[in-house]
mmCIF file of C-alpha atoms in Angstrom:
data_model
loop_
_atom_site.group_PDB
_atom_site.id
_atom_site.type_symbol
_atom_site.label_atom_id
_atom_site.label_comp_id
_atom_site.label_asym_id
_atom_site.label_seq_id
_atom_site.Cartn_x
_atom_site.Cartn_y
_atom_site.Cartn_z
ATOM 1 C CA UNK A 24 -29.010 -10.399 -2.157
ATOM 2 C CA UNK A 25 -25.675 -9.483 -0.632
ATOM 3 C CA UNK A 26 -25.561 -6.443 1.590
ATOM 4 C CA UNK A 27 -22.619 -4.612 3.028
ATOM 5 C CA UNK A 28 -22.195 -1.841 5.555
ATOM 6 C CA UNK A 29 -20.610 1.555 5.041
ATOM 7 C CA UNK A 30 -17.032 1.186 3.866
ATOM 8 C CA UNK A 31 -17.428 -2.590 3.453
ATOM 9 C CA UNK A 32 -16.761 -3.867 -0.080
ATOM 10 C CA UNK A 33 -19.573 -5.825 -1.705
ATOM 11 C CA UNK A 34 -19.301 -9.325 -3.151
ATOM 12 C CA UNK A 35 -18.302 -8.098 -6.607
ATOM 13 C CA UNK A 36 -15.556 -5.883 -5.208
ATOM 14 C CA UNK A 37 -14.271 -8.712 -3.010
ATOM 15 C CA UNK A 38 -14.124 -11.073 -5.990
ATOM 16 C CA UNK A 39 -12.229 -8.491 -8.036
ATOM 17 C CA UNK A 40 -9.788 -7.926 -5.172
ATOM 18 C CA UNK A 41 -9.258 -11.676 -4.803
ATOM 19 C CA UNK A 42 -8.457 -11.968 -8.507
ATOM 20 C CA UNK A 43 -6.147 -8.943 -8.419
ATOM 21 C CA UNK A 44 -3.995 -10.253 -5.604
ATOM 22 C CA UNK A 45 -3.983 -13.783 -7.004
ATOM 23 C CA UNK A 46 -2.469 -12.338 -10.192
ATOM 24 C CA UNK A 47 0.143 -10.562 -8.088
ATOM 25 C CA UNK A 48 0.990 -13.763 -6.255
ATOM 26 C CA UNK A 49 1.602 -15.631 -9.506
ATOM 27 C CA UNK A 50 3.719 -12.728 -10.754
ATOM 28 C CA UNK A 51 5.873 -12.669 -7.631
ATOM 29 C CA UNK A 52 6.430 -16.425 -7.877
ATOM 30 C CA UNK A 53 7.586 -16.083 -11.480
ATOM 31 C CA UNK A 54 9.841 -13.144 -10.625
ATOM 32 C CA UNK A 55 11.479 -15.242 -7.896
ATOM 33 C CA UNK A 56 11.941 -18.212 -10.245
ATOM 34 C CA UNK A 57 13.211 -16.513 -13.390
ATOM 35 C CA UNK A 58 13.869 -12.848 -12.578
ATOM 36 C CA UNK A 59 11.835 -9.702 -13.044
ATOM 37 C CA UNK A 60 13.150 -8.688 -16.464
ATOM 38 C CA UNK A 61 12.828 -12.202 -17.902
ATOM 39 C CA UNK A 62 9.188 -12.540 -16.892
ATOM 40 C CA UNK A 63 6.566 -11.354 -19.370
ATOM 41 C CA UNK A 64 2.975 -10.291 -18.888
ATOM 42 C CA UNK A 65 1.901 -13.204 -21.098
ATOM 43 C CA UNK A 66 3.646 -15.610 -18.720
ATOM 44 C CA UNK A 67 1.981 -14.011 -15.697
ATOM 45 C CA UNK A 68 -1.419 -14.206 -17.376
ATOM 46 C CA UNK A 69 -0.880 -17.858 -18.291
ATOM 47 C CA UNK A 70 0.139 -18.726 -14.734
ATOM 48 C CA UNK A 71 -2.962 -16.969 -13.387
ATOM 49 C CA UNK A 72 -5.125 -18.647 -16.050
ATOM 50 C CA UNK A 73 -6.352 -15.370 -17.464
ATOM 51 C CA UNK A 74 -5.866 -13.553 -20.766
ATOM 52 C CA UNK A 75 -3.337 -10.719 -21.139
ATOM 53 C CA UNK A 76 -6.254 -8.347 -21.707
ATOM 54 C CA UNK A 77 -7.699 -9.406 -18.345
ATOM 55 C CA UNK A 78 -4.321 -8.705 -16.740
ATOM 56 C CA UNK A 79 -4.545 -5.121 -17.987
ATOM 57 C CA UNK A 80 -7.974 -4.706 -16.420
ATOM 58 C CA UNK A 81 -6.310 -5.146 -13.033
ATOM 59 C CA UNK A 82 -2.826 -3.696 -13.592
ATOM 60 C CA UNK A 83 -1.850 -1.079 -16.157
ATOM 61 C CA UNK A 84 1.776 -2.244 -16.383
ATOM 62 C CA UNK A 85 4.082 -5.019 -15.232
ATOM 63 C CA UNK A 86 5.553 -2.550 -12.752
ATOM 64 C CA UNK A 87 2.131 -2.005 -11.168
ATOM 65 C CA UNK A 88 1.801 -5.689 -10.306
ATOM 66 C CA UNK A 89 4.697 -5.139 -7.905
ATOM 67 C CA UNK A 90 4.292 -1.609 -6.568
ATOM 68 C CA UNK A 91 0.576 -1.858 -5.787
ATOM 69 C CA UNK A 92 -0.606 -3.813 -2.798
ATOM 70 C CA UNK A 93 -3.819 -4.665 -1.003
ATOM 71 C CA UNK A 94 -2.983 -2.379 1.893
ATOM 72 C CA UNK A 95 -3.087 0.807 -0.196
ATOM 73 C CA UNK A 96 -6.834 1.139 0.400
ATOM 74 C CA UNK A 97 -6.397 0.505 4.123
ATOM 75 C CA UNK A 98 -3.879 3.335 4.256
ATOM 76 C CA UNK A 99 -6.248 5.707 2.473
ATOM 77 C CA UNK A 100 -9.101 4.710 4.796
ATOM 78 C CA UNK A 101 -6.827 5.432 7.753
ATOM 79 C CA UNK A 102 -6.197 8.978 6.482
ATOM 80 C CA UNK A 103 -9.938 9.501 5.982
ATOM 81 C CA UNK A 104 -10.639 8.468 9.568
ATOM 82 C CA UNK A 105 -7.715 10.527 10.855
ATOM 83 C CA UNK A 106 -9.208 13.570 9.160
ATOM 84 C CA UNK A 107 -12.237 13.294 11.428
ATOM 85 C CA UNK A 108 -10.178 12.814 14.579
ATOM 86 C CA UNK A 109 -9.046 15.385 17.141
ATOM 87 C CA UNK A 110 -5.811 13.390 17.368
ATOM 88 C CA UNK A 111 -5.024 12.477 13.749
ATOM 89 C CA UNK A 112 -1.537 11.038 14.243
ATOM 90 C CA UNK A 113 -2.697 8.974 17.192
ATOM 91 C CA UNK A 114 -5.572 7.671 15.082
ATOM 92 C CA UNK A 115 -3.250 6.790 12.209
ATOM 93 C CA UNK A 116 -0.844 5.136 14.610
ATOM 94 C CA UNK A 117 -3.551 2.950 16.094
ATOM 95 C CA UNK A 118 -5.058 1.952 12.753
ATOM 96 C CA UNK A 119 -1.709 1.123 11.159
ATOM 97 C CA UNK A 120 -0.564 -0.960 14.115
ATOM 98 C CA UNK A 121 -3.889 -2.797 14.119
ATOM 99 C CA UNK A 122 -3.475 -3.573 10.416
ATOM 100 C CA UNK A 123 0.031 -4.925 11.047
ATOM 101 C CA UNK A 124 -1.136 -7.204 13.852
ATOM 102 C CA UNK A 125 -3.842 -8.616 11.579
ATOM 103 C CA UNK A 126 -1.589 -9.230 8.574
ATOM 104 C CA UNK A 127 -1.288 -12.840 7.486
ATOM 105 C CA UNK A 128 2.312 -14.189 7.659
ATOM 106 C CA UNK A 129 2.052 -15.132 3.988
ATOM 107 C CA UNK A 130 1.162 -11.533 3.112
ATOM 108 C CA UNK A 131 4.180 -10.333 5.081
ATOM 109 C CA UNK A 132 6.400 -12.571 2.962
ATOM 110 C CA UNK A 133 4.859 -11.058 -0.179
ATOM 111 C CA UNK A 134 5.477 -7.576 1.176
ATOM 112 C CA UNK A 135 9.137 -8.402 1.756
ATOM 113 C CA UNK A 136 9.502 -9.757 -1.764
ATOM 114 C CA UNK A 137 7.829 -6.708 -3.276
ATOM 115 C CA UNK A 138 9.994 -4.326 -1.262
ATOM 116 C CA UNK A 139 13.172 -6.137 -2.294
ATOM 117 C CA UNK A 140 12.186 -5.965 -5.958
ATOM 118 C CA UNK A 141 11.351 -2.257 -5.765
ATOM 119 C CA UNK A 142 14.695 -1.473 -4.151
ATOM 120 C CA UNK A 143 16.712 -3.440 -6.724
ATOM 121 C CA UNK A 144 14.911 -2.812 -10.033
ATOM 122 C CA UNK A 145 15.304 0.750 -11.441
ATOM 123 C CA UNK A 146 12.016 0.595 -13.386
ATOM 124 C CA UNK A 147 10.176 -0.408 -10.230
ATOM 125 C CA UNK A 148 11.771 2.347 -8.167
ATOM 126 C CA UNK A 149 10.618 4.916 -10.726
ATOM 127 C CA UNK A 150 7.086 3.478 -10.815
ATOM 128 C CA UNK A 151 6.994 3.357 -7.014
ATOM 129 C CA UNK A 152 7.640 7.104 -6.924
ATOM 130 C CA UNK A 153 4.734 7.698 -9.306
ATOM 131 C CA UNK A 154 2.541 5.465 -7.153
ATOM 132 C CA UNK A 155 3.570 7.361 -4.045
ATOM 133 C CA UNK A 156 2.651 10.710 -5.608
ATOM 134 C CA UNK A 157 -0.788 9.361 -6.528
ATOM 135 C CA UNK A 158 -1.262 7.863 -3.058
ATOM 136 C CA UNK A 159 -0.224 11.163 -1.497
ATOM 137 C CA UNK A 160 -2.877 13.056 -3.448
ATOM 138 C CA UNK A 161 -5.543 10.512 -2.505
ATOM 139 C CA UNK A 162 -4.524 10.609 1.156
ATOM 140 C CA UNK A 163 -4.618 14.415 1.170
ATOM 141 C CA UNK A 164 -8.093 14.360 -0.364
ATOM 142 C CA UNK A 165 -9.397 11.871 2.195
ATOM 143 C CA UNK A 166 -7.798 13.671 5.125
ATOM 144 C CA UNK A 167 -9.055 17.057 3.928
ATOM 145 C CA UNK A 168 -12.647 15.841 3.666
ATOM 146 C CA UNK A 169 -12.702 14.975 7.354
ATOM 147 C CA UNK A 170 -11.328 18.359 8.361
ATOM 148 C CA UNK A 171 -13.490 20.360 5.960
ATOM 149 C CA UNK A 172 -10.427 21.738 4.201
ATOM 150 C CA UNK A 173 -9.261 21.878 0.631
ATOM 151 C CA UNK A 174 -6.910 19.023 -0.415
ATOM 152 C CA UNK A 175 -4.481 21.680 -1.658
ATOM 153 C CA UNK A 176 -4.450 23.430 1.720
ATOM 154 C CA UNK A 177 -0.734 23.703 2.634
ATOM 155 C CA UNK A 178 -1.468 22.492 6.172
ATOM 156 C CA UNK A 179 -3.189 19.367 4.874
ATOM 157 C CA UNK A 180 -0.372 18.561 2.477
ATOM 158 C CA UNK A 181 2.254 19.257 5.130
ATOM 159 C CA UNK A 182 0.534 16.876 7.542
ATOM 160 C CA UNK A 183 0.159 14.061 4.999
ATOM 161 C CA UNK A 184 3.703 14.637 3.779
ATOM 162 C CA UNK A 185 5.068 14.469 7.326
ATOM 163 C CA UNK A 186 3.378 11.121 7.966
ATOM 164 C CA UNK A 187 4.344 9.531 4.649
ATOM 165 C CA UNK A 188 7.831 10.998 4.921
ATOM 166 C CA UNK A 189 8.199 9.397 8.343
ATOM 167 C CA UNK A 190 6.993 5.993 7.151
ATOM 168 C CA UNK A 191 9.111 5.581 4.017
ATOM 169 C CA UNK A 192 12.527 5.502 5.765
ATOM 170 C CA UNK A 193 11.111 2.822 8.069
ATOM 171 C CA UNK A 194 10.309 0.581 5.120
ATOM 172 C CA UNK A 195 13.767 1.143 3.628
ATOM 173 C CA UNK A 196 15.447 0.431 6.974
ATOM 174 C CA UNK A 197 13.331 -2.693 7.431
ATOM 175 C CA UNK A 198 14.466 -3.983 4.031
ATOM 176 C CA UNK A 199 18.117 -2.943 4.402
ATOM 177 C CA UNK A 200 18.456 -4.863 7.682
ATOM 178 C CA UNK A 201 17.126 -8.049 6.099
ATOM 179 C CA UNK A 202 13.660 -7.685 7.671
ATOM 180 C CA UNK A 203 15.090 -8.644 11.047
ATOM 181 C CA UNK A 204 13.590 -5.680 12.916
ATOM 182 C CA UNK A 205 9.971 -5.557 14.021
ATOM 183 C CA UNK A 206 8.235 -3.303 11.495
ATOM 184 C CA UNK A 207 5.409 -2.673 13.965
ATOM 185 C CA UNK A 208 7.779 -1.400 16.642
ATOM 186 C CA UNK A 209 9.608 0.788 14.132
ATOM 187 C CA UNK A 210 6.329 2.283 12.968
ATOM 188 C CA UNK A 211 5.039 2.793 16.493
ATOM 189 C CA UNK A 212 8.179 4.579 17.699
ATOM 190 C CA UNK A 213 8.318 6.807 14.625
ATOM 191 C CA UNK A 214 4.680 7.876 14.746
ATOM 192 C CA UNK A 215 4.880 8.369 18.489
ATOM 193 C CA UNK A 216 7.793 10.740 17.952
ATOM 194 C CA UNK A 217 5.907 12.549 15.200
ATOM 195 C CA UNK A 218 2.855 12.783 17.425
ATOM 196 C CA UNK A 219 4.900 14.527 20.079
ATOM 197 C CA UNK A 220 6.084 17.303 17.775
ATOM 198 C CA UNK A 221 3.031 17.856 15.564
ATOM 199 C CA UNK A 222 -0.210 19.386 16.788
ATOM 200 C CA UNK A 223 -3.218 20.961 15.119
ATOM 201 C CA UNK A 224 -4.436 24.350 16.239
#
């Protein structure tokens, strides 16, 4: 029997996650080799040695295989923990920086490739906005739970919006400068500045 602690995914969830991100890796390789538009879901499925129907169990669309990443859940967990903290921005800052220090160099390369695709492909930019709206709602729900507030509370949504709004320009700047800047330092400075001007009463 496999056991797992609170917040730790079980064996089945880990296997599903491994398959999901393996599919994404094959997709990104094909996009790099033959272009995003020229690559079909059937080709991605064949490269990953799965059926197209299996592909759709993990990703609803071809766009999703790019805009979703394995750090989405980490971000949502960070907002949940921040909701329970007396210093939510400081908590988020620490958790996000820890995640960046633990990222595998190969995963960083994938993140760069995904970001470049999103910024250059109109369909991906549109899907990324939809994904961001969904992630915002999930983050607000998680943050609100910790503070015993309603997810639609204007203060909750303002807080989550301020954090996400601060992070997005960092990602765009990181990509626009050819990934030459240290994303961790950019994130740290930005959240430190936000921490100095935002407080909870």
